[in-house]
PDB file of C-alpha atoms in Angstrom:
ATOM      1  CA  UNK X   1     -50.421  -3.601   0.851  1.00 45.00           C
ATOM      2  CA  UNK X   2     -50.655  -2.708   4.458  1.00 47.00           C
ATOM      3  CA  UNK X   3     -49.216  -5.822   5.446  1.00 48.00           C
ATOM      4  CA  UNK X   4     -45.617  -4.949   3.786  1.00 41.00           C
ATOM      5  CA  UNK X   5     -44.947  -1.510   5.833  1.00 39.00           C
ATOM      6  CA  UNK X   6     -42.430  -2.712   8.665  1.00 41.00           C
ATOM      7  CA  UNK X   7     -41.045  -5.115   6.331  1.00 40.00           C
ATOM      8  CA  UNK X   8     -40.454  -2.138   3.935  1.00 39.00           C
ATOM      9  CA  UNK X   9     -39.408  -0.352   6.788  1.00 40.00           C
ATOM     10  CA  UNK X  10     -36.955  -2.745   8.692  1.00 42.00           C
ATOM     11  CA  UNK X  11     -35.041  -2.677   4.860  1.00 41.00           C
ATOM     12  CA  UNK X  12     -34.885   1.020   4.882  1.00 42.00           C
ATOM     13  CA  UNK X  13     -33.069   0.936   8.535  1.00 42.00           C
ATOM     14  CA  UNK X  14     -30.724  -1.781   7.756  1.00 44.00           C
ATOM     15  CA  UNK X  15     -29.905  -0.013   4.450  1.00 46.00           C
ATOM     16  CA  UNK X  16     -28.814   2.846   6.279  1.00 51.00           C
ATOM     17  CA  UNK X  17     -26.298   0.908   9.087  1.00 52.00           C
ATOM     18  CA  UNK X  18     -23.869   1.753  10.529  1.00 53.00           C
ATOM     19  CA  UNK X  19     -21.927   4.413   8.776  1.00 53.00           C
ATOM     20  CA  UNK X  20     -19.060   3.656   6.762  1.00 70.00           C
ATOM     21  CA  UNK X  21     -14.983   4.832   8.148  1.00 70.00           C
ATOM     22  CA  UNK X  22     -14.220   7.638   6.496  1.00 86.00           C
ATOM     23  CA  UNK X  23     -10.963   6.611   4.766  1.00 88.00           C
ATOM     24  CA  UNK X  24      -7.976   9.199   5.922  1.00 91.00           C
ATOM     25  CA  UNK X  25      -5.302  10.109   3.125  1.00 95.00           C
ATOM     26  CA  UNK X  26      -1.545   9.640   2.663  1.00 97.00           C
ATOM     27  CA  UNK X  27       0.050  11.727   4.948  1.00 94.00           C
ATOM     28  CA  UNK X  28       3.880  12.871   5.053  1.00 94.00           C
ATOM     29  CA  UNK X  29       6.482  10.728   5.838  1.00 95.00           C
ATOM     30  CA  UNK X  30       6.862  12.707   9.448  1.00 95.00           C
ATOM     31  CA  UNK X  31      10.785  13.250  10.723  1.00 94.00           C
ATOM     32  CA  UNK X  32      10.870  10.629  13.441  1.00 96.00           C
ATOM     33  CA  UNK X  33       8.420   8.081  11.143  1.00 97.00           C
ATOM     34  CA  UNK X  34      10.157   4.175  12.591  1.00 97.00           C
ATOM     35  CA  UNK X  35       9.540   1.368   9.975  1.00 96.00           C
ATOM     36  CA  UNK X  36       7.270  -1.737  11.423  1.00 96.00           C
ATOM     37  CA  UNK X  37       9.480  -4.525  10.453  1.00 94.00           C
ATOM     38  CA  UNK X  38      13.270  -2.490  10.803  1.00 93.00           C
ATOM     39  CA  UNK X  39      12.355  -0.538  13.584  1.00 94.00           C
ATOM     40  CA  UNK X  40      14.365   1.931  11.534  1.00 94.00           C
ATOM     41  CA  UNK X  41      14.195   5.916   9.813  1.00 95.00           C
ATOM     42  CA  UNK X  42      11.580   6.099   6.741  1.00 96.00           C
ATOM     43  CA  UNK X  43      13.083   8.998   5.227  1.00 92.00           C
ATOM     44  CA  UNK X  44      17.194   7.900   5.923  1.00 93.00           C
ATOM     45  CA  UNK X  45      15.986   4.835   3.225  1.00 94.00           C
ATOM     46  CA  UNK X  46      15.706   6.415  -0.520  1.00 95.00           C
ATOM     47  CA  UNK X  47      13.042   4.229  -2.608  1.00 96.00           C
ATOM     48  CA  UNK X  48       8.927   3.990  -2.574  1.00 98.00           C
ATOM     49  CA  UNK X  49       7.878   3.953   0.720  1.00 97.00           C
ATOM     50  CA  UNK X  50       4.806   2.891   2.488  1.00 98.00           C
ATOM     51  CA  UNK X  51       2.391   3.723   5.288  1.00 98.00           C
ATOM     52  CA  UNK X  52      -1.254   1.499   6.233  1.00 98.00           C
ATOM     53  CA  UNK X  53      -4.349   3.363   8.073  1.00 97.00           C
ATOM     54  CA  UNK X  54      -5.453   1.116  10.490  1.00 97.00           C
ATOM     55  CA  UNK X  55      -9.258   1.990  11.139  1.00 95.00           C
ATOM     56  CA  UNK X  56      -8.845   1.438  15.165  1.00 90.00           C
ATOM     57  CA  UNK X  57      -6.437   4.764  14.948  1.00 84.00           C
ATOM     58  CA  UNK X  58      -3.908   5.977  15.321  1.00 85.00           C
ATOM     59  CA  UNK X  59      -0.587   6.826  13.376  1.00 90.00           C
ATOM     60  CA  UNK X  60      -0.031   4.892  10.450  1.00 96.00           C
ATOM     61  CA  UNK X  61       1.981   2.446  10.193  1.00 98.00           C
ATOM     62  CA  UNK X  62       4.922   2.880   8.364  1.00 98.00           C
ATOM     63  CA  UNK X  63       7.111   1.390   6.171  1.00 97.00           C
ATOM     64  CA  UNK X  64      11.057   1.337   4.434  1.00 96.00           C
ATOM     65  CA  UNK X  65       9.553  -0.058   1.781  1.00 96.00           C
ATOM     66  CA  UNK X  66       6.306  -0.604  -1.189  1.00 97.00           C
ATOM     67  CA  UNK X  67       7.028  -4.564  -0.929  1.00 96.00           C
ATOM     68  CA  UNK X  68       6.880  -4.297   3.149  1.00 96.00           C
ATOM     69  CA  UNK X  69       3.897  -2.721   3.082  1.00 97.00           C
ATOM     70  CA  UNK X  70       2.347  -4.898   0.312  1.00 97.00           C
ATOM     71  CA  UNK X  71       3.415  -7.786   3.310  1.00 97.00           C
ATOM     72  CA  UNK X  72       1.628  -6.611   5.936  1.00 97.00           C
ATOM     73  CA  UNK X  73      -1.493  -7.076   3.986  1.00 97.00           C
ATOM     74  CA  UNK X  74      -0.451 -10.214   3.466  1.00 96.00           C
ATOM     75  CA  UNK X  75       0.962 -11.600   7.187  1.00 96.00           C
ATOM     76  CA  UNK X  76      -2.018 -12.929   8.799  1.00 95.00           C
ATOM     77  CA  UNK X  77      -0.566 -12.159  12.448  1.00 96.00           C
ATOM     78  CA  UNK X  78      -0.698  -8.055  11.458  1.00 96.00           C
ATOM     79  CA  UNK X  79      -3.900  -6.139  11.623  1.00 95.00           C
ATOM     80  CA  UNK X  80      -7.258  -6.645   8.930  1.00 94.00           C
ATOM     81  CA  UNK X  81      -8.533  -3.418  10.141  1.00 96.00           C
ATOM     82  CA  UNK X  82      -7.143  -2.271   6.616  1.00 97.00           C
ATOM     83  CA  UNK X  83      -8.500   1.405   5.275  1.00 97.00           C
ATOM     84  CA  UNK X  84      -5.960   2.359   3.259  1.00 97.00           C
ATOM     85  CA  UNK X  85      -2.627   0.936   1.970  1.00 98.00           C
ATOM     86  CA  UNK X  86      -0.092   4.304   0.661  1.00 98.00           C
ATOM     87  CA  UNK X  87       2.650   3.620  -1.059  1.00 98.00           C
ATOM     88  CA  UNK X  88       4.868   6.311  -2.739  1.00 98.00           C
ATOM     89  CA  UNK X  89       3.332   6.935  -6.862  1.00 98.00           C
ATOM     90  CA  UNK X  90       6.780   7.022  -7.988  1.00 98.00           C
ATOM     91  CA  UNK X  91       5.127   8.605 -11.547  1.00 98.00           C
ATOM     92  CA  UNK X  92       4.923  11.777  -9.751  1.00 98.00           C
ATOM     93  CA  UNK X  93       6.718  11.921  -7.098  1.00 97.00           C
ATOM     94  CA  UNK X  94       9.401  14.279  -7.292  1.00 96.00           C
ATOM     95  CA  UNK X  95      12.818  12.628  -7.116  1.00 95.00           C
ATOM     96  CA  UNK X  96      13.743   8.393  -6.406  1.00 96.00           C
ATOM     97  CA  UNK X  97      15.133   9.470  -3.090  1.00 94.00           C
ATOM     98  CA  UNK X  98      12.711  11.314  -1.555  1.00 94.00           C
ATOM     99  CA  UNK X  99       9.056  10.365  -3.238  1.00 96.00           C
ATOM    100  CA  UNK X 100       6.386  12.713  -1.959  1.00 96.00           C
ATOM    101  CA  UNK X 101       2.766  11.587  -3.816  1.00 98.00           C
ATOM    102  CA  UNK X 102       1.145   8.902  -2.508  1.00 98.00           C
ATOM    103  CA  UNK X 103      -1.599   6.551  -4.061  1.00 98.00           C
ATOM    104  CA  UNK X 104      -3.462   3.948  -2.718  1.00 98.00           C
ATOM    105  CA  UNK X 105      -2.099   0.237  -3.079  1.00 98.00           C
ATOM    106  CA  UNK X 106      -4.983  -1.389  -4.444  1.00 97.00           C
ATOM    107  CA  UNK X 107      -5.295   0.530  -7.049  1.00 98.00           C
ATOM    108  CA  UNK X 108      -1.373   1.243  -8.095  1.00 98.00           C
ATOM    109  CA  UNK X 109       0.412  -0.349 -11.201  1.00 98.00           C
ATOM    110  CA  UNK X 110       3.796  -2.089  -9.580  1.00 98.00           C
ATOM    111  CA  UNK X 111       7.429  -2.834 -11.405  1.00 98.00           C
ATOM    112  CA  UNK X 112       8.534  -5.614 -10.136  1.00 97.00           C
ATOM    113  CA  UNK X 113      11.705  -7.522 -11.096  1.00 96.00           C
ATOM    114  CA  UNK X 114      13.643  -3.875 -12.468  1.00 96.00           C
ATOM    115  CA  UNK X 115      17.200  -3.631 -11.387  1.00 96.00           C
ATOM    116  CA  UNK X 116      16.447  -1.066  -9.250  1.00 95.00           C
ATOM    117  CA  UNK X 117      16.330  -1.468  -5.209  1.00 92.00           C
ATOM    118  CA  UNK X 118      14.260  -0.769  -2.400  1.00 89.00           C
ATOM    119  CA  UNK X 119      15.237   2.057   0.556  1.00 82.00           C
ATOM    120  CA  UNK X 120      16.778  -1.377   2.313  1.00 80.00           C
ATOM    121  CA  UNK X 121      18.392  -3.136  -0.635  1.00 85.00           C
ATOM    122  CA  UNK X 122      15.687  -5.564  -1.891  1.00 89.00           C
ATOM    123  CA  UNK X 123      14.411  -6.072  -4.694  1.00 93.00           C
ATOM    124  CA  UNK X 124      11.205  -3.475  -4.480  1.00 95.00           C
ATOM    125  CA  UNK X 125       7.321  -3.795  -6.070  1.00 97.00           C
ATOM    126  CA  UNK X 126       7.791  -0.601  -7.296  1.00 98.00           C
ATOM    127  CA  UNK X 127       4.127   1.644  -7.660  1.00 98.00           C
ATOM    128  CA  UNK X 128       2.744   3.605 -10.154  1.00 98.00           C
ATOM    129  CA  UNK X 129      -0.468   5.629 -10.351  1.00 98.00           C
ATOM    130  CA  UNK X 130      -0.619   5.022 -14.140  1.00 98.00           C
ATOM    131  CA  UNK X 131       0.889   2.582 -17.120  1.00 98.00           C
ATOM    132  CA  UNK X 132       2.898   5.129 -19.176  1.00 98.00           C
ATOM    133  CA  UNK X 133       4.867   5.826 -16.311  1.00 98.00           C
ATOM    134  CA  UNK X 134       4.933   2.863 -15.449  1.00 98.00           C
ATOM    135  CA  UNK X 135       6.044   1.811 -18.474  1.00 98.00           C
ATOM    136  CA  UNK X 136       8.423   4.475 -18.973  1.00 98.00           C
ATOM    137  CA  UNK X 137      10.863   3.505 -15.836  1.00 98.00           C
ATOM    138  CA  UNK X 138      10.330  -0.514 -17.544  1.00 98.00           C
ATOM    139  CA  UNK X 139      11.985   0.963 -20.485  1.00 98.00           C
ATOM    140  CA  UNK X 140      14.830   2.208 -18.451  1.00 98.00           C
ATOM    141  CA  UNK X 141      15.682  -0.426 -15.831  1.00 98.00           C
ATOM    142  CA  UNK X 142      13.516  -3.344 -16.698  1.00 98.00           C
ATOM    143  CA  UNK X 143      11.045  -5.909 -14.905  1.00 97.00           C
ATOM    144  CA  UNK X 144       7.105  -5.838 -15.930  1.00 97.00           C
ATOM    145  CA  UNK X 145       3.281  -4.473 -14.765  1.00 98.00           C
ATOM    146  CA  UNK X 146       1.182  -6.825 -12.648  1.00 98.00           C
ATOM    147  CA  UNK X 147      -1.840  -4.864 -10.745  1.00 98.00           C
ATOM    148  CA  UNK X 148      -2.640  -5.547  -6.752  1.00 97.00           C
ATOM    149  CA  UNK X 149      -3.732  -8.972  -7.324  1.00 97.00           C
ATOM    150  CA  UNK X 150      -1.694 -10.291  -9.504  1.00 97.00           C
ATOM    151  CA  UNK X 151       1.713  -9.127  -7.407  1.00 97.00           C
ATOM    152  CA  UNK X 152       3.135 -12.462  -6.529  1.00 96.00           C
ATOM    153  CA  UNK X 153       3.684 -13.928  -3.260  1.00 95.00           C
ATOM    154  CA  UNK X 154       6.584 -15.229  -3.449  1.00 94.00           C
ATOM    155  CA  UNK X 155       8.271 -11.535  -4.717  1.00 94.00           C
ATOM    156  CA  UNK X 156       6.968  -9.800  -1.590  1.00 95.00           C
ATOM    157  CA  UNK X 157       6.918 -12.209   1.326  1.00 93.00           C
ATOM    158  CA  UNK X 158      10.499 -13.765   0.039  1.00 84.00           C
ATOM    159  CA  UNK X 159      10.039 -16.947  -0.172  1.00 43.00           C
ATOM    160  CA  UNK X 160      11.196 -16.510  -3.885  1.00 37.00           C
ATOM    161  CA  UNK X 161      12.699 -13.464  -5.616  1.00 45.00           C
ATOM    162  CA  UNK X 162      14.756 -11.664  -3.512  1.00 40.00           C
ATOM    163  CA  UNK X 163      15.249 -11.545   0.330  1.00 36.00           C
ATOM    164  CA  UNK X 164      12.024 -12.015   2.898  1.00 35.00           C
ATOM    165  CA  UNK X 165      10.774  -8.882   4.765  1.00 37.00           C
ATOM    166  CA  UNK X 166      12.804  -6.088   2.077  1.00 37.00           C
ATOM    167  CA  UNK X 167      15.726  -7.896   3.794  1.00 36.00           C
ATOM    168  CA  UNK X 168      14.601  -7.458   7.343  1.00 36.00           C
TER     169      UNK X 168
END
């Protein structure tokens, strides 16, 4: 058994590896936040917003719509060192005009195809952390629920339903 000791030590040390990067919590939208795609003030637009946290650090990458934040994750020219993608949780936010609650996009449910539009006047992927809130929204505004993995790329990127990058 002694001959296996070096192998055991190597396995245990490799398991330690580098410490995982801590995922920062979402940040409240500052008044000077500018949308990544549209270069407009994020706070001046109604509807769900987005912020992406990158491993390379710095300030969040801001978006005037949740749909734009999701598009960022799909576009090959954008950074791929993503730690977190936060979108407004419209089931917990106090208003459509000033959403103030967040959910990690990859765990959220989205209502697509509703009669509500995002901050730039384009169709929106409206995020919710809880299915009952999404279903109540559908009862009032139409649409269907999909999870992050099943968001249609043509809906998000605009080659199908509703314009490109949230109208930018």
